[in-house]
PDB file of C-alpha atoms in Angstrom:
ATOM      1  CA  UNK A   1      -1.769 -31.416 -15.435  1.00 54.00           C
ATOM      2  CA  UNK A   2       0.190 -29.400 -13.524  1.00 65.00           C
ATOM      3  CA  UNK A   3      -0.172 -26.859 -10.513  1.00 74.00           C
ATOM      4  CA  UNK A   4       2.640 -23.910 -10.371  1.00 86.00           C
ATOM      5  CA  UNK A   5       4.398 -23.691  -7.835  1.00 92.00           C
ATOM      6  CA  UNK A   6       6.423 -20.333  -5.901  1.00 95.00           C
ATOM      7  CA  UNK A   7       9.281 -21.988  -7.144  1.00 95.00           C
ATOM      8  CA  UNK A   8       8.319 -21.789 -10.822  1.00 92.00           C
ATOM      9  CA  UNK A   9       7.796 -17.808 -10.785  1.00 93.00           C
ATOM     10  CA  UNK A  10       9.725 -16.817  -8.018  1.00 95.00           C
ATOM     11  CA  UNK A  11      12.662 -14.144  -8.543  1.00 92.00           C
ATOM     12  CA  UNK A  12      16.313 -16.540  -7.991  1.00 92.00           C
ATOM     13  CA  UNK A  13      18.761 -13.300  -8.680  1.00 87.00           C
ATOM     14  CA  UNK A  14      18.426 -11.374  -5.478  1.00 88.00           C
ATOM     15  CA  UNK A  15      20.190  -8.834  -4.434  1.00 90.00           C
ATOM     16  CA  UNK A  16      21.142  -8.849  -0.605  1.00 94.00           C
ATOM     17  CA  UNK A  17      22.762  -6.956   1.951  1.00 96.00           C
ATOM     18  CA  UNK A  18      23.792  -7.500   5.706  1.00 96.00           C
ATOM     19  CA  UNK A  19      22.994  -5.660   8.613  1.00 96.00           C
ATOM     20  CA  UNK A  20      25.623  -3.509   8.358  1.00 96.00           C
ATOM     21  CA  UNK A  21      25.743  -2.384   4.720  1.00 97.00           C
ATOM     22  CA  UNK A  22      25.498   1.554   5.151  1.00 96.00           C
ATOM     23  CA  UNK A  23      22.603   3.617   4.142  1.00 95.00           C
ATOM     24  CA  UNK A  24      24.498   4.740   0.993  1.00 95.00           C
ATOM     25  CA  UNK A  25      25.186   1.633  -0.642  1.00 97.00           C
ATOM     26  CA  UNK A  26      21.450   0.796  -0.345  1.00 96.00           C
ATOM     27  CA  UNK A  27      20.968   3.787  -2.186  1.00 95.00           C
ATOM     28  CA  UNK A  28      23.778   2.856  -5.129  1.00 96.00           C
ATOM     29  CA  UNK A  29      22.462  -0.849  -5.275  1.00 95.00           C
ATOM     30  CA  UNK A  30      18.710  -0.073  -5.953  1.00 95.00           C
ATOM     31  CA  UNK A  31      19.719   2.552  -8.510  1.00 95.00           C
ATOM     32  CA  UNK A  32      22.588   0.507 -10.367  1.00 95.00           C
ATOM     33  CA  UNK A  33      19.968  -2.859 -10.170  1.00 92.00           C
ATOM     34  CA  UNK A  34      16.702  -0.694 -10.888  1.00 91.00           C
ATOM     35  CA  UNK A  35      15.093  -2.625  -7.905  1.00 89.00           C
ATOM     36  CA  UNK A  36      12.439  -1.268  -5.204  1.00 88.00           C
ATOM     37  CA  UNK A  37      13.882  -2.824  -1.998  1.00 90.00           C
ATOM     38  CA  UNK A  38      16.522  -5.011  -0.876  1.00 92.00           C
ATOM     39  CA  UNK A  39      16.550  -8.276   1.573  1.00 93.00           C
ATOM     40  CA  UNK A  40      18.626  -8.168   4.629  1.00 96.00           C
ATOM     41  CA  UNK A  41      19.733 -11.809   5.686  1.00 95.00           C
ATOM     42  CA  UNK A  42      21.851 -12.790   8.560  1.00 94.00           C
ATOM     43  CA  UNK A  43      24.982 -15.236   8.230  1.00 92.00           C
ATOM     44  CA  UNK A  44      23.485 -18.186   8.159  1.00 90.00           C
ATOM     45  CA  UNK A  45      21.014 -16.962   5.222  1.00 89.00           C
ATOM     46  CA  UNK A  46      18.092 -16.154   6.942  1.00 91.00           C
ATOM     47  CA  UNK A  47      15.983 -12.840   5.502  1.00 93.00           C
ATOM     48  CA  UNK A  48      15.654 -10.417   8.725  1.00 94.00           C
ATOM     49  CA  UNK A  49      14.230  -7.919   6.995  1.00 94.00           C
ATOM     50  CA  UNK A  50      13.657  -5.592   3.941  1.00 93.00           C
ATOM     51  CA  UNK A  51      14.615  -1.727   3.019  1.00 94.00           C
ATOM     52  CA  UNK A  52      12.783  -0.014   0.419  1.00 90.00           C
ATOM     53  CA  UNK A  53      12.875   2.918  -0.950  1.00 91.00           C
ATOM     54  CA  UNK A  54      10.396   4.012   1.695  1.00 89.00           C
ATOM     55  CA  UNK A  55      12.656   2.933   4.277  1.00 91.00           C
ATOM     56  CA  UNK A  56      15.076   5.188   3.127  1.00 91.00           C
ATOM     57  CA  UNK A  57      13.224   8.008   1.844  1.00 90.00           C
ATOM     58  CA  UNK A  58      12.503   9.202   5.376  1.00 86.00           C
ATOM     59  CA  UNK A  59      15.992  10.454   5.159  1.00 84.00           C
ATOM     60  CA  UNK A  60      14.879  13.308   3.532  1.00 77.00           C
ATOM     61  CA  UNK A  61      12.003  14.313   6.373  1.00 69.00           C
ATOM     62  CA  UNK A  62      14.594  14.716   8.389  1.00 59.00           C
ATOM     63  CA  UNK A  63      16.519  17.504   6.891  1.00 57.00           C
ATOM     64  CA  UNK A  64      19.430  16.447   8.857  1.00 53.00           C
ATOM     65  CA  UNK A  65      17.636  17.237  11.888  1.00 53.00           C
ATOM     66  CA  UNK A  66      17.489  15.221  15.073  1.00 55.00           C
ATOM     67  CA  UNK A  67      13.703  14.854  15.726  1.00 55.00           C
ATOM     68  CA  UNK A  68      12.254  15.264  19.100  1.00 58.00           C
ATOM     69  CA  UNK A  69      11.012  12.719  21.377  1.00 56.00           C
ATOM     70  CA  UNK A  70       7.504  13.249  23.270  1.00 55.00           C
ATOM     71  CA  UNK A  71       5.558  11.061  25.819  1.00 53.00           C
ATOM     72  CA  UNK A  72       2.230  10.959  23.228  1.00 53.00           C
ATOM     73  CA  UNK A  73       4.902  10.450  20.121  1.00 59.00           C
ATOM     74  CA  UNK A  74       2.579   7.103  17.987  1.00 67.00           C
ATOM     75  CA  UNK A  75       4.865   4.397  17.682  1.00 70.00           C
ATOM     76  CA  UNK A  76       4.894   4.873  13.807  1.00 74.00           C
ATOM     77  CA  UNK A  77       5.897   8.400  14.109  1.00 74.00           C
ATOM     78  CA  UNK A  78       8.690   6.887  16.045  1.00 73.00           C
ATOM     79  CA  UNK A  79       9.951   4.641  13.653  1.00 75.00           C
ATOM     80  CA  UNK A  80      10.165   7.401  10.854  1.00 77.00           C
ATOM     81  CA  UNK A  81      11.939   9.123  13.340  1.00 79.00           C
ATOM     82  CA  UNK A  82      14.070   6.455  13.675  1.00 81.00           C
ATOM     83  CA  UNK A  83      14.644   5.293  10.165  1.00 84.00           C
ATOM     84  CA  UNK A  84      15.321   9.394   9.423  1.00 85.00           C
ATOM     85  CA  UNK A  85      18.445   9.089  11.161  1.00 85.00           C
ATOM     86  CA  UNK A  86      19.231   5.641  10.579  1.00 88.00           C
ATOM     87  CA  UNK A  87      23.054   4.831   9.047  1.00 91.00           C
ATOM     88  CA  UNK A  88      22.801   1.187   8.419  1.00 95.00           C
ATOM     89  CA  UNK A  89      20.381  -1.631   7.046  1.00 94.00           C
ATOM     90  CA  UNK A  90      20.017  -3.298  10.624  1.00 94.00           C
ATOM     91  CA  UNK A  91      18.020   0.367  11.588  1.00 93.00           C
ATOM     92  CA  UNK A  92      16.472   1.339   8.523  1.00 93.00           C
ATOM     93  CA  UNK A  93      14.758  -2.100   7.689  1.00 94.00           C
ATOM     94  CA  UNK A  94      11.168  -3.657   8.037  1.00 90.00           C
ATOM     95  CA  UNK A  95      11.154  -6.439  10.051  1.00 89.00           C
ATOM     96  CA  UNK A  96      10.310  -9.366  10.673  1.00 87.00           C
ATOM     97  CA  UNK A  97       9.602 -10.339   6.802  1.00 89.00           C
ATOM     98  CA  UNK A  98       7.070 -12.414   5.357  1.00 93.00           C
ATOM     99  CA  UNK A  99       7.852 -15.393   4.021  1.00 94.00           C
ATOM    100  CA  UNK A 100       7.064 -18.653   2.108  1.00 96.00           C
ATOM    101  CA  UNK A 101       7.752 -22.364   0.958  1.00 97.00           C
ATOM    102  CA  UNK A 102       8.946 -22.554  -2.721  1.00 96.00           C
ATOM    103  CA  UNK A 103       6.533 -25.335  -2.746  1.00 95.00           C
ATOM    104  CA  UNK A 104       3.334 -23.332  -2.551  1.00 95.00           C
ATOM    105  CA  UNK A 105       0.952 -22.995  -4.771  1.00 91.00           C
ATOM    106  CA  UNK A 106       0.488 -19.529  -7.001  1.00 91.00           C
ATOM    107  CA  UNK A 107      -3.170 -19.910  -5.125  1.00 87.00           C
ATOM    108  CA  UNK A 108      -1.648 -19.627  -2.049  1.00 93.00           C
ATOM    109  CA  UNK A 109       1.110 -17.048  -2.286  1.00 94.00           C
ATOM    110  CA  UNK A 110      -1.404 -15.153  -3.874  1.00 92.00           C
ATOM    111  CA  UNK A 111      -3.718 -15.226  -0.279  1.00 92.00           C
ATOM    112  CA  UNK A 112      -0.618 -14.366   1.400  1.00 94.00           C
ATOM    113  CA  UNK A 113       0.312 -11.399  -0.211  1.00 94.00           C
ATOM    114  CA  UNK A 114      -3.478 -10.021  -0.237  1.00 93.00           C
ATOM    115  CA  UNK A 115      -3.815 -10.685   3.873  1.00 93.00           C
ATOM    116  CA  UNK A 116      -0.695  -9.250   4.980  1.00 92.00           C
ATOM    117  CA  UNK A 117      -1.181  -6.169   2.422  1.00 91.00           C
ATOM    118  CA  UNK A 118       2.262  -6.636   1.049  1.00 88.00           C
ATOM    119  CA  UNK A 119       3.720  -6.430  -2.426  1.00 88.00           C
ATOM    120  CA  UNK A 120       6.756  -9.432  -2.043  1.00 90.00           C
ATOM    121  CA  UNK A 121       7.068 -12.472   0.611  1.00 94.00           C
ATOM    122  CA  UNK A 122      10.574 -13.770   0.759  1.00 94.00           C
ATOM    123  CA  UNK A 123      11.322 -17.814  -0.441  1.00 96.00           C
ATOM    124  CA  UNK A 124      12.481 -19.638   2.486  1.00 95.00           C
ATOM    125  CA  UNK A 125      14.165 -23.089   1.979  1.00 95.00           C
ATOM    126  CA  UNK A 126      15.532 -25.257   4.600  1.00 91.00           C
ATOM    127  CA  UNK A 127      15.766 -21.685   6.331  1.00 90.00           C
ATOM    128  CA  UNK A 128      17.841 -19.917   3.764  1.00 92.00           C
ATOM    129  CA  UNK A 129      16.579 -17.066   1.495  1.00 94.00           C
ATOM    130  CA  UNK A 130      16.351 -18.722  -2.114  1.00 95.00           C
ATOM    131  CA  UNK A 131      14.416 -15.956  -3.784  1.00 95.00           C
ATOM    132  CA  UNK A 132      11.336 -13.344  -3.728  1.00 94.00           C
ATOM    133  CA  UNK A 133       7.971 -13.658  -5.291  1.00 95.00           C
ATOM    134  CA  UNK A 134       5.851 -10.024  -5.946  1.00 92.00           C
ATOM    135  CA  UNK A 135       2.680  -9.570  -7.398  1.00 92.00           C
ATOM    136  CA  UNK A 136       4.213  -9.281 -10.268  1.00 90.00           C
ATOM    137  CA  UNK A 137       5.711 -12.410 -10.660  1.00 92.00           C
ATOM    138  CA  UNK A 138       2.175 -14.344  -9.810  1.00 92.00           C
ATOM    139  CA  UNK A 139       0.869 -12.378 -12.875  1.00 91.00           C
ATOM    140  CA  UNK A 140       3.242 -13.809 -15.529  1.00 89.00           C
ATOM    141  CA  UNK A 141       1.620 -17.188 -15.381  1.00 88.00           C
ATOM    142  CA  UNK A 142      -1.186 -14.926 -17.983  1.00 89.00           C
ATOM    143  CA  UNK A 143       1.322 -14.518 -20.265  1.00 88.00           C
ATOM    144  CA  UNK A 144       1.094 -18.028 -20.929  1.00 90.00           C
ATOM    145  CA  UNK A 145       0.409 -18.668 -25.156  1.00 94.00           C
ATOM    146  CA  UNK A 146      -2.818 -19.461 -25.927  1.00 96.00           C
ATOM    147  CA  UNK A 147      -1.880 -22.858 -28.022  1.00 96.00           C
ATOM    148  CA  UNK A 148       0.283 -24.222 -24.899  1.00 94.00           C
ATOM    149  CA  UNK A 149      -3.197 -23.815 -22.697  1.00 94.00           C
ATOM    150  CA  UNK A 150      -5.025 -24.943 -25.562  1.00 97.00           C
ATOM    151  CA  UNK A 151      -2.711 -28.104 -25.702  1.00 96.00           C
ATOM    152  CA  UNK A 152      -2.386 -28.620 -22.078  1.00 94.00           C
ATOM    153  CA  UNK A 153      -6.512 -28.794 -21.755  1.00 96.00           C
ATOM    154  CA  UNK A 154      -7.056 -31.097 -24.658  1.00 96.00           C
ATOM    155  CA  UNK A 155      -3.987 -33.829 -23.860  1.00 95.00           C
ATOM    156  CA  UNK A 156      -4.204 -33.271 -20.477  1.00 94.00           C
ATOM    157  CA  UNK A 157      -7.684 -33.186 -19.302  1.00 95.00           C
ATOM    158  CA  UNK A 158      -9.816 -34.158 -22.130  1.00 96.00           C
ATOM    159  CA  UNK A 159      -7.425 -36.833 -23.256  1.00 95.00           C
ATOM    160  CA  UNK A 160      -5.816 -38.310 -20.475  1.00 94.00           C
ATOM    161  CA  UNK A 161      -8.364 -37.504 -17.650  1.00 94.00           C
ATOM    162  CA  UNK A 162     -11.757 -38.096 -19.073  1.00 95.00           C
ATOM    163  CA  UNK A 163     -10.349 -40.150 -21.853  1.00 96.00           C
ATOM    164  CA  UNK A 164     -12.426 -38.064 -24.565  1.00 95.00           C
ATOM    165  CA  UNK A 165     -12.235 -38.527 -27.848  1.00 95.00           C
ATOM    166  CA  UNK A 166     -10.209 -36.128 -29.480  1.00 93.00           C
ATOM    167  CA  UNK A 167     -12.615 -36.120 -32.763  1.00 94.00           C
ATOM    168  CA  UNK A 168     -15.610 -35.587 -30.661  1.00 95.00           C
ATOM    169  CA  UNK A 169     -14.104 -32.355 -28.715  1.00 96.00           C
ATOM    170  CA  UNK A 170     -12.777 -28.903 -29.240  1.00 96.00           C
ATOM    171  CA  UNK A 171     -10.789 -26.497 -27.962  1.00 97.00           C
ATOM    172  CA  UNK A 172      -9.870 -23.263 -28.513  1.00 97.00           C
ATOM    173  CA  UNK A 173      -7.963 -20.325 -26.743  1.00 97.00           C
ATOM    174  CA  UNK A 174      -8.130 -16.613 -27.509  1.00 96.00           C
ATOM    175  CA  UNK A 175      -6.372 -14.267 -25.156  1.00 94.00           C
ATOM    176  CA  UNK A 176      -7.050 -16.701 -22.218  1.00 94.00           C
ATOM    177  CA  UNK A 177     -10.393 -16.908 -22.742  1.00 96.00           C
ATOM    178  CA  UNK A 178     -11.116 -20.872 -23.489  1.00 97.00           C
ATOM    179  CA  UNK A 179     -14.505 -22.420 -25.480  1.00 98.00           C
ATOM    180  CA  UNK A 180     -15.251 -26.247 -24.926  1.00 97.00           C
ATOM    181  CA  UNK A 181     -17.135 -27.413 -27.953  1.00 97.00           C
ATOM    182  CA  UNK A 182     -18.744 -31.069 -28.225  1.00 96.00           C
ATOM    183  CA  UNK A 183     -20.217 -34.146 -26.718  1.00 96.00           C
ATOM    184  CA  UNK A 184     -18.847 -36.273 -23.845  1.00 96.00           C
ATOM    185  CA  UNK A 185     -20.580 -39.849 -22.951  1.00 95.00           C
ATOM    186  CA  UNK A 186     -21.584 -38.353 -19.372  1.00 96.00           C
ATOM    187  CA  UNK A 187     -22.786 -35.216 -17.694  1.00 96.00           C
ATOM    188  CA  UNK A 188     -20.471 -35.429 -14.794  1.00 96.00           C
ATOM    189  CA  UNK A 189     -17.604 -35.721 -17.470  1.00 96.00           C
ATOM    190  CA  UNK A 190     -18.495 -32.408 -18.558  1.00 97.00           C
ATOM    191  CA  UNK A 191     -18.895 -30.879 -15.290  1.00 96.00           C
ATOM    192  CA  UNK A 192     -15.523 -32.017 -14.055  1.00 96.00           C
ATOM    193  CA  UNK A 193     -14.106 -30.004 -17.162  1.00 96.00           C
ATOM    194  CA  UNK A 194     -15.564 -26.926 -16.350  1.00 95.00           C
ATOM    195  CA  UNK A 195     -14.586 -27.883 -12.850  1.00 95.00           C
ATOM    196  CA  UNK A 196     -10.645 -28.559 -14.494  1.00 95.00           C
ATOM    197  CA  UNK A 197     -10.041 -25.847 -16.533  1.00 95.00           C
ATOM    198  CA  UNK A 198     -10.388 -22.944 -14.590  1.00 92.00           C
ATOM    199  CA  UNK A 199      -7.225 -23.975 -12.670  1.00 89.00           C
ATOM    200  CA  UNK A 200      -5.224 -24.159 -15.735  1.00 91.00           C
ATOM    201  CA  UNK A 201      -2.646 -21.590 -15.211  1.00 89.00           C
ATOM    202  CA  UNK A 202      -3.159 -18.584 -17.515  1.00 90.00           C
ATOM    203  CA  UNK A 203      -6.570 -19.621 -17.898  1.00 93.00           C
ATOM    204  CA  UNK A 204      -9.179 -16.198 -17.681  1.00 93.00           C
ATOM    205  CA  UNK A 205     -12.297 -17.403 -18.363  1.00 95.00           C
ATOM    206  CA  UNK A 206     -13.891 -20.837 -19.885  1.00 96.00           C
ATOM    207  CA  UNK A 207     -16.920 -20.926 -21.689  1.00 97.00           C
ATOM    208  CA  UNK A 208     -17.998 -24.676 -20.910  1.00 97.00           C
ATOM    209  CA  UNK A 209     -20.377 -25.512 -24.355  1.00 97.00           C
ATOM    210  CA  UNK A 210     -20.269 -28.917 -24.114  1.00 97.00           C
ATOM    211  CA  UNK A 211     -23.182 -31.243 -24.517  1.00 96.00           C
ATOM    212  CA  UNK A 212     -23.369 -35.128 -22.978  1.00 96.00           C
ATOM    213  CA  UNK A 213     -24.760 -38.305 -24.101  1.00 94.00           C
ATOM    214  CA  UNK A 214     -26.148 -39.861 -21.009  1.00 94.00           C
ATOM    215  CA  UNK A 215     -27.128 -37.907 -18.128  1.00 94.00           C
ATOM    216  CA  UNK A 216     -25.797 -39.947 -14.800  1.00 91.00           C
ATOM    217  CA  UNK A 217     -26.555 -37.089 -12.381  1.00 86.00           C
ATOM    218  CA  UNK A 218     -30.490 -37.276 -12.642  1.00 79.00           C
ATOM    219  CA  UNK A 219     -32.127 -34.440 -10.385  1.00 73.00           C
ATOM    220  CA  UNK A 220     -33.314 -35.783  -7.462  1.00 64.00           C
ATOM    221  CA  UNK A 221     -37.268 -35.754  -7.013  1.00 55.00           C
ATOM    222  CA  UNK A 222     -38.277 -33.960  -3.480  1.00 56.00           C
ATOM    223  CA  UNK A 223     -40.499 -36.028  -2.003  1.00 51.00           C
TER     224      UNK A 223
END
């Protein structure tokens, strides 16, 4: 059984630029690639930041205008401000970037993205930028097919874990959505599969039907 990884999802083809890329070949690269934002890494590799189309939409407040400075100005009015007049990536980025092991769990990029209310963290390997995971990427473990969950829960957990019998169990997968039909030789057995399942990626929901021959986790009488 096996537990995705950032690695297995992740984006590898990323499109970069340094510091000092100027504002309009930001502009050319996210049209010509048909991306949302680009990474800004340093020499050695290391992301330093992000531009977005946000970034570099502020252009346009501007109208070409320099904007004035006040005492009272918020600090995020001051970085539109500065972003509307920005030339190069080092200026109009987000910084610092959020970032990631390739080695985490779907689970736990997943947390990450939801508590720091972004829609990409940046995969960080031995301190080098080795690719981007987005929301998007976390949900293409659903598009897993049905028979390879199917397969993956019988062989893998029924099979090899609880050593079932495959003639006394079923499976079957429709749209994600997996019913456990049959008898095991103990109630824990079955509990651990409903326990199991649920973490099998592309898994939606599991409807757990399964009965058991002995019951080894007797309620305990309150005394």
């Amino acid at each position: 059984m096996h537990n995705p990884t950032v690695a297995s999802v992740m984006t590898k083809d990323l499109v970069t630029v340094t510091p000092d890329t100027e504002f309009k070949e930001i502009v050319d690269l996210l049209a010509v690639k048909q991306i949302s934002a680009v990474a800004v890494v340093a020499k050695d590799g290391f992301p330093l930041g992000v531009v977005s189309e946000a970034d570099l939409l502020h252009k346009q407040e501007s109208d070409g205008v320099e904007p004035e400075h006040h005492l009272f100005t918020s600090k995020q009015t001051q970085v539109r401000q500065r972003k509307a007049v920005a030339l190069q990536a080092k200026d109009l980025m987000s910084a610092p970037v959020f970032t990631i092991s390739p080695e985490e769990t779907l689970a736990v990029a997943a947390r990450e993205l939801a508590r720091r209310g972004v829609r990409r963290l940046f995969v960080v390997d031995d301190h080098k930028l080795v690719g981007v995971v987005s929301r998007r990427d976390l949900l293409s473990i659903f598009r897993r097919s049905d028979q390879d969950i199917q397969q993956e829960i019988m062989h893998e957990i029924l099979v090899r874990t609880l050593w079932a019998d495959p003639k006394s169990v079923s499976v079957t997968v429709e749209d994600g959505v997996v019913t456990m039909l049959g008898r095991l030789e103990r109630k824990c057995e079955v509990e651990i599969a409903g326990r199991l399942v649920p973490k099998i990626p592309g898994v939606i929901e599991v409807r757990n039907r399964m009965s058991y021959a002995w019951n080894d986790m007797p309620e305990r009488t309150r005394s």
